mmCIF file of C-alpha atoms in Angstrom:
data_model
loop_
_atom_site.group_PDB
_atom_site.id
_atom_site.type_symbol
_atom_site.label_atom_id
_atom_site.label_comp_id
_atom_site.label_asym_id
_atom_site.label_seq_id
_atom_site.Cartn_x
_atom_site.Cartn_y
_atom_site.Cartn_z
ATOM 1 C CA UNK A 29 121.944 7.299 -41.673
ATOM 2 C CA UNK A 30 121.119 10.402 -39.058
ATOM 3 C CA UNK A 31 117.966 12.165 -38.136
ATOM 4 C CA UNK A 32 120.553 14.757 -38.290
ATOM 5 C CA UNK A 33 122.847 14.202 -40.784
ATOM 6 C CA UNK A 34 119.581 13.621 -42.620
ATOM 7 C CA UNK A 35 118.646 17.529 -42.216
ATOM 8 C CA UNK A 36 121.934 18.283 -42.447
ATOM 9 C CA UNK A 37 121.791 19.606 -46.778
ATOM 10 C CA UNK A 38 118.574 21.673 -45.420
ATOM 11 C CA UNK A 39 120.645 23.652 -43.116
ATOM 12 C CA UNK A 40 123.696 23.821 -45.699
ATOM 13 C CA UNK A 41 120.640 25.494 -48.086
ATOM 14 C CA UNK A 42 119.589 27.723 -45.885
ATOM 15 C CA UNK A 43 122.599 28.758 -44.946
ATOM 16 C CA UNK A 44 123.974 29.459 -48.657
ATOM 17 C CA UNK A 45 121.066 32.035 -48.961
ATOM 18 C CA UNK A 46 121.354 34.048 -45.957
ATOM 19 C CA UNK A 47 125.167 34.350 -47.075
ATOM 20 C CA UNK A 48 123.791 36.262 -50.033
ATOM 21 C CA UNK A 49 123.082 38.637 -47.896
ATOM 22 C CA UNK A 50 126.637 39.988 -47.138
ATOM 23 C CA UNK A 51 128.286 42.030 -49.357
ATOM 24 C CA UNK A 52 131.418 44.046 -49.083
ATOM 25 C CA UNK A 53 132.469 46.319 -45.871
ATOM 26 C CA UNK A 54 129.836 45.305 -43.750
ATOM 27 C CA UNK A 55 130.131 44.020 -39.989
ATOM 28 C CA UNK A 56 128.673 40.417 -40.111
ATOM 29 C CA UNK A 57 127.161 39.247 -36.055
ATOM 30 C CA UNK A 58 128.008 35.026 -36.792
ATOM 31 C CA UNK A 59 125.357 32.800 -34.563
ATOM 32 C CA UNK A 60 126.693 29.458 -33.386
ATOM 33 C CA UNK A 61 124.815 25.610 -34.193
ATOM 34 C CA UNK A 62 124.904 23.230 -36.608
ATOM 35 C CA UNK A 63 123.972 25.809 -39.149
ATOM 36 C CA UNK A 64 125.892 28.378 -38.178
ATOM 37 C CA UNK A 65 128.695 26.492 -38.774
ATOM 38 C CA UNK A 66 127.693 25.637 -42.644
ATOM 39 C CA UNK A 67 127.567 29.619 -42.442
ATOM 40 C CA UNK A 68 130.421 30.254 -41.275
ATOM 41 C CA UNK A 69 132.129 27.655 -43.435
ATOM 42 C CA UNK A 70 130.760 29.385 -46.493
ATOM 43 C CA UNK A 71 131.444 32.984 -45.268
ATOM 44 C CA UNK A 72 135.174 31.896 -45.017
ATOM 45 C CA UNK A 73 135.188 30.650 -48.429
ATOM 46 C CA UNK A 74 133.904 33.986 -50.046
ATOM 47 C CA UNK A 75 136.192 35.686 -47.670
ATOM 48 C CA UNK A 76 138.858 33.756 -49.785
ATOM 49 C CA UNK A 77 137.670 34.433 -52.566
ATOM 50 C CA UNK A 78 138.146 38.588 -51.671
ATOM 51 C CA UNK A 79 134.968 39.481 -49.338
ATOM 52 C CA UNK A 80 136.067 42.010 -46.917
ATOM 53 C CA UNK A 81 134.023 42.174 -43.778
ATOM 54 C CA UNK A 82 134.811 41.606 -40.097
ATOM 55 C CA UNK A 83 132.510 39.409 -37.362
ATOM 56 C CA UNK A 84 130.874 39.323 -34.138
ATOM 57 C CA UNK A 85 130.593 35.460 -33.120
ATOM 58 C CA UNK A 86 128.622 34.473 -30.556
ATOM 59 C CA UNK A 87 130.686 31.916 -28.938
ATOM 60 C CA UNK A 88 133.836 31.390 -28.585
ATOM 61 C CA UNK A 89 133.531 28.061 -30.457
ATOM 62 C CA UNK A 90 131.979 30.597 -32.884
ATOM 63 C CA UNK A 91 135.192 32.570 -32.471
ATOM 64 C CA UNK A 92 137.045 29.314 -32.818
ATOM 65 C CA UNK A 93 135.549 28.014 -35.903
ATOM 66 C CA UNK A 94 135.626 32.288 -37.816
ATOM 67 C CA UNK A 95 139.225 32.481 -37.572
ATOM 68 C CA UNK A 96 139.915 28.843 -38.513
ATOM 69 C CA UNK A 97 138.208 29.967 -41.519
ATOM 70 C CA UNK A 98 140.410 33.514 -42.125
ATOM 71 C CA UNK A 99 137.441 35.354 -41.054
ATOM 72 C CA UNK A 100 137.946 38.555 -39.490
ATOM 73 C CA UNK A 101 137.165 39.293 -36.083
ATOM 74 C CA UNK A 102 135.831 42.964 -34.223
ATOM 75 C CA UNK A 103 137.328 42.897 -30.121
ATOM 76 C CA UNK A 104 134.831 42.046 -27.844
ATOM 77 C CA UNK A 105 134.779 45.519 -26.024
ATOM 78 C CA UNK A 106 134.831 46.963 -29.902
ATOM 79 C CA UNK A 107 131.801 49.455 -30.287
ATOM 80 C CA UNK A 108 129.555 47.295 -32.474
ATOM 81 C CA UNK A 109 127.570 48.834 -35.181
ATOM 82 C CA UNK A 110 126.090 45.370 -36.633
ATOM 83 C CA UNK A 111 125.120 45.014 -40.584
ATOM 84 C CA UNK A 112 124.118 41.575 -40.768
ATOM 85 C CA UNK A 113 123.527 38.699 -37.980
ATOM 86 C CA UNK A 114 123.045 35.456 -39.301
ATOM 87 C CA UNK A 115 122.301 32.129 -37.159
ATOM 88 C CA UNK A 116 120.347 29.306 -36.501
ATOM 89 C CA UNK A 117 116.915 28.656 -33.964
ATOM 90 C CA UNK A 118 116.286 25.365 -31.737
ATOM 91 C CA UNK A 119 112.048 27.058 -32.915
ATOM 92 C CA UNK A 120 110.565 29.571 -35.270
ATOM 93 C CA UNK A 121 106.716 30.023 -35.300
ATOM 94 C CA UNK A 122 104.921 31.821 -38.391
ATOM 95 C CA UNK A 123 105.384 34.657 -36.529
ATOM 96 C CA UNK A 124 109.475 34.932 -36.577
ATOM 97 C CA UNK A 125 109.102 34.233 -33.142
ATOM 98 C CA UNK A 126 111.793 31.986 -32.339
ATOM 99 C CA UNK A 127 112.957 29.679 -29.365
ATOM 100 C CA UNK A 128 117.172 29.808 -29.522
ATOM 101 C CA UNK A 129 119.593 28.829 -26.657
ATOM 102 C CA UNK A 130 119.849 24.753 -26.862
ATOM 103 C CA UNK A 131 124.005 25.115 -27.404
ATOM 104 C CA UNK A 132 123.820 27.719 -24.629
ATOM 105 C CA UNK A 133 124.718 30.836 -26.405
ATOM 106 C CA UNK A 134 121.350 32.830 -25.770
ATOM 107 C CA UNK A 135 122.672 35.596 -23.658
ATOM 108 C CA UNK A 136 125.064 36.764 -26.736
ATOM 109 C CA UNK A 137 123.711 35.360 -29.597
ATOM 110 C CA UNK A 138 120.316 37.810 -28.009
ATOM 111 C CA UNK A 139 123.065 40.611 -27.972
ATOM 112 C CA UNK A 140 124.114 40.968 -31.083
ATOM 113 C CA UNK A 141 120.519 40.550 -32.550
ATOM 114 C CA UNK A 142 119.760 43.248 -30.156
ATOM 115 C CA UNK A 143 122.650 45.190 -31.935
ATOM 116 C CA UNK A 144 121.989 44.214 -35.395
ATOM 117 C CA UNK A 145 120.696 46.682 -38.127
ATOM 118 C CA UNK A 146 118.812 42.879 -40.190
ATOM 119 C CA UNK A 147 118.459 39.725 -38.244
ATOM 120 C CA UNK A 148 118.597 37.071 -40.359
ATOM 121 C CA UNK A 149 117.374 33.436 -38.589
ATOM 122 C CA UNK A 150 118.881 29.897 -40.953
ATOM 123 C CA UNK A 151 116.700 26.876 -40.124
ATOM 124 C CA UNK A 152 115.815 23.793 -41.576
ATOM 125 C CA UNK A 153 112.212 22.751 -41.821
ATOM 126 C CA UNK A 154 111.709 20.850 -39.058
ATOM 127 C CA UNK A 155 112.147 23.601 -36.913
ATOM 128 C CA UNK A 156 108.705 25.188 -38.281
ATOM 129 C CA UNK A 157 106.274 24.561 -35.663
ATOM 130 C CA UNK A 158 102.972 26.290 -35.127
ATOM 131 C CA UNK A 159 103.443 27.237 -31.445
ATOM 132 C CA UNK A 160 106.624 27.575 -29.779
ATOM 133 C CA UNK A 161 107.533 24.770 -26.916
ATOM 134 C CA UNK A 162 106.037 22.166 -27.634
ATOM 135 C CA UNK A 163 108.378 19.969 -28.900
ATOM 136 C CA UNK A 164 111.362 21.589 -27.072
ATOM 137 C CA UNK A 165 112.168 23.100 -23.782
ATOM 138 C CA UNK A 166 112.986 27.059 -23.787
ATOM 139 C CA UNK A 167 116.046 27.912 -22.401
ATOM 140 C CA UNK A 168 116.307 29.728 -19.229
ATOM 141 C CA UNK A 169 119.808 31.419 -18.223
ATOM 142 C CA UNK A 170 119.665 32.013 -14.461
ATOM 143 C CA UNK A 171 122.735 33.396 -12.325
ATOM 144 C CA UNK A 172 123.901 30.471 -9.587
ATOM 145 C CA UNK A 173 123.247 32.369 -6.794
ATOM 146 C CA UNK A 174 119.652 31.118 -5.739
ATOM 147 C CA UNK A 175 119.133 29.581 -8.646
ATOM 148 C CA UNK A 176 116.856 26.771 -7.384
ATOM 149 C CA UNK A 177 114.243 30.067 -5.621
ATOM 150 C CA UNK A 178 114.694 31.573 -9.213
ATOM 151 C CA UNK A 179 113.533 28.378 -10.796
ATOM 152 C CA UNK A 180 110.399 27.956 -8.771
ATOM 153 C CA UNK A 181 109.325 31.528 -9.653
ATOM 154 C CA UNK A 182 109.686 30.513 -13.167
ATOM 155 C CA UNK A 183 107.716 27.108 -12.529
ATOM 156 C CA UNK A 184 105.427 29.182 -10.788
ATOM 157 C CA UNK A 185 104.651 31.902 -13.473
ATOM 158 C CA UNK A 186 104.531 29.291 -16.307
ATOM 159 C CA UNK A 187 103.086 26.421 -14.623
ATOM 160 C CA UNK A 188 106.037 23.774 -15.707
ATOM 161 C CA UNK A 189 108.288 22.292 -14.498
ATOM 162 C CA UNK A 190 112.513 23.286 -15.177
ATOM 163 C CA UNK A 191 115.164 21.251 -15.913
ATOM 164 C CA UNK A 192 118.908 22.686 -14.894
ATOM 165 C CA UNK A 193 120.915 21.680 -18.413
ATOM 166 C CA UNK A 194 123.994 19.201 -17.741
ATOM 167 C CA UNK A 195 127.006 18.462 -19.577
ATOM 168 C CA UNK A 196 129.059 15.199 -18.774
ATOM 169 C CA UNK A 197 127.401 14.572 -15.333
ATOM 170 C CA UNK A 198 128.292 17.843 -14.310
ATOM 171 C CA UNK A 199 125.806 21.237 -13.636
ATOM 172 C CA UNK A 200 125.868 23.309 -17.162
ATOM 173 C CA UNK A 201 127.611 26.905 -17.343
ATOM 174 C CA UNK A 202 127.167 29.389 -20.004
ATOM 175 C CA UNK A 203 130.637 31.205 -20.710
ATOM 176 C CA UNK A 204 128.753 34.543 -18.668
ATOM 177 C CA UNK A 205 128.805 31.368 -15.785
ATOM 178 C CA UNK A 206 125.492 31.574 -15.207
ATOM 179 C CA UNK A 207 124.162 28.526 -15.147
ATOM 180 C CA UNK A 208 120.409 27.337 -17.462
ATOM 181 C CA UNK A 209 116.949 26.225 -16.820
ATOM 182 C CA UNK A 210 115.306 24.266 -19.780
ATOM 183 C CA UNK A 211 111.830 24.920 -18.710
ATOM 184 C CA UNK A 212 109.338 22.241 -20.789
ATOM 185 C CA UNK A 213 106.508 24.605 -21.255
ATOM 186 C CA UNK A 214 104.052 22.208 -23.659
ATOM 187 C CA UNK A 215 103.150 25.083 -26.145
ATOM 188 C CA UNK A 216 103.919 29.223 -25.140
ATOM 189 C CA UNK A 217 100.866 30.500 -26.448
ATOM 190 C CA UNK A 218 101.768 34.507 -26.478
ATOM 191 C CA UNK A 219 105.540 34.169 -26.366
ATOM 192 C CA UNK A 220 106.426 38.275 -25.953
ATOM 193 C CA UNK A 221 104.150 37.887 -22.848
ATOM 194 C CA UNK A 222 105.942 34.985 -21.543
ATOM 195 C CA UNK A 223 109.593 36.477 -21.902
ATOM 196 C CA UNK A 224 108.430 40.261 -20.711
ATOM 197 C CA UNK A 225 107.352 38.229 -17.519
ATOM 198 C CA UNK A 226 109.779 35.816 -17.508
ATOM 199 C CA UNK A 227 112.645 38.830 -17.164
ATOM 200 C CA UNK A 228 110.761 40.563 -14.233
ATOM 201 C CA UNK A 229 112.321 37.725 -12.196
ATOM 202 C CA UNK A 230 114.934 38.434 -9.614
ATOM 203 C CA UNK A 231 117.731 36.181 -11.207
ATOM 204 C CA UNK A 232 116.950 35.407 -14.684
ATOM 205 C CA UNK A 233 119.815 37.202 -16.907
ATOM 206 C CA UNK A 234 118.255 36.202 -20.311
ATOM 207 C CA UNK A 235 115.791 33.647 -22.240
ATOM 208 C CA UNK A 236 116.163 31.869 -25.292
ATOM 209 C CA UNK A 237 112.849 34.196 -26.449
ATOM 210 C CA UNK A 238 113.149 36.072 -29.534
ATOM 211 C CA UNK A 239 110.276 37.827 -29.658
ATOM 212 C CA UNK A 240 110.230 40.323 -32.970
ATOM 213 C CA UNK A 241 113.673 39.863 -33.142
ATOM 214 C CA UNK A 242 114.522 38.052 -36.998
ATOM 215 C CA UNK A 243 113.604 40.252 -40.110
ATOM 216 C CA UNK A 244 114.193 37.277 -42.761
ATOM 217 C CA UNK A 245 113.520 33.886 -42.067
ATOM 218 C CA UNK A 246 115.232 31.076 -44.264
ATOM 219 C CA UNK A 247 113.882 28.033 -44.803
ATOM 220 C CA UNK A 248 115.602 24.979 -46.495
ATOM 221 C CA UNK A 249 113.223 22.349 -47.224
ATOM 222 C CA UNK A 250 113.104 19.087 -49.617
ATOM 223 C CA UNK A 251 110.846 21.844 -52.329
ATOM 224 C CA UNK A 252 113.944 24.169 -51.898
ATOM 225 C CA UNK A 253 114.581 27.697 -50.271
ATOM 226 C CA UNK A 254 111.577 29.856 -48.363
ATOM 227 C CA UNK A 255 112.472 32.887 -47.823
ATOM 228 C CA UNK A 256 110.053 34.745 -44.922
ATOM 229 C CA UNK A 257 110.304 37.906 -44.206
ATOM 230 C CA UNK A 258 108.640 39.984 -40.764
#
């Protein structure tokens, strides 16, 4: 069994607990990623059992999965009033700060998280770390125009190397047509400051740092689910 497969039961455990917070009539932000896929399957089951909700997907993949599971979706151009957003994370620190964007959907994920009254994050225990960024690069979404110059400014600011993300020997493009630079920071001591400073660089669209946004962290663990409130 691979490491990813061994974590599956804990991801599903966290997703199952998160779905318990969904009530009839809610507008639900639907995250992207492996843990979110468990959530979508469980939420779809509840919809088939009669739960009436509407979803706002954070990626085309999530939208397709939601439709497959029978979850009604709100049009992307509509005015949202999101009650709860459910999403995973690549890393979470003890203060509920997050790194997200491993799947490349960080821009839509942050828009949905910012619009939600409650942002519930589901992770397995391996994603909990004392310091963000030590074992996981920080995704930074940038405009293609002048991206090498943008990368130099990021590296100068952070004192760390960036690597442009590729997929199948091609530069990876987000759904918005942007590039992603993965910053190998080796540990982020002040996530709030780094997020603020990176967003001041022209060409940076958004970062994968989610600081002070999560209202509840649900952790799937061998000894059972743990909930941490902000």
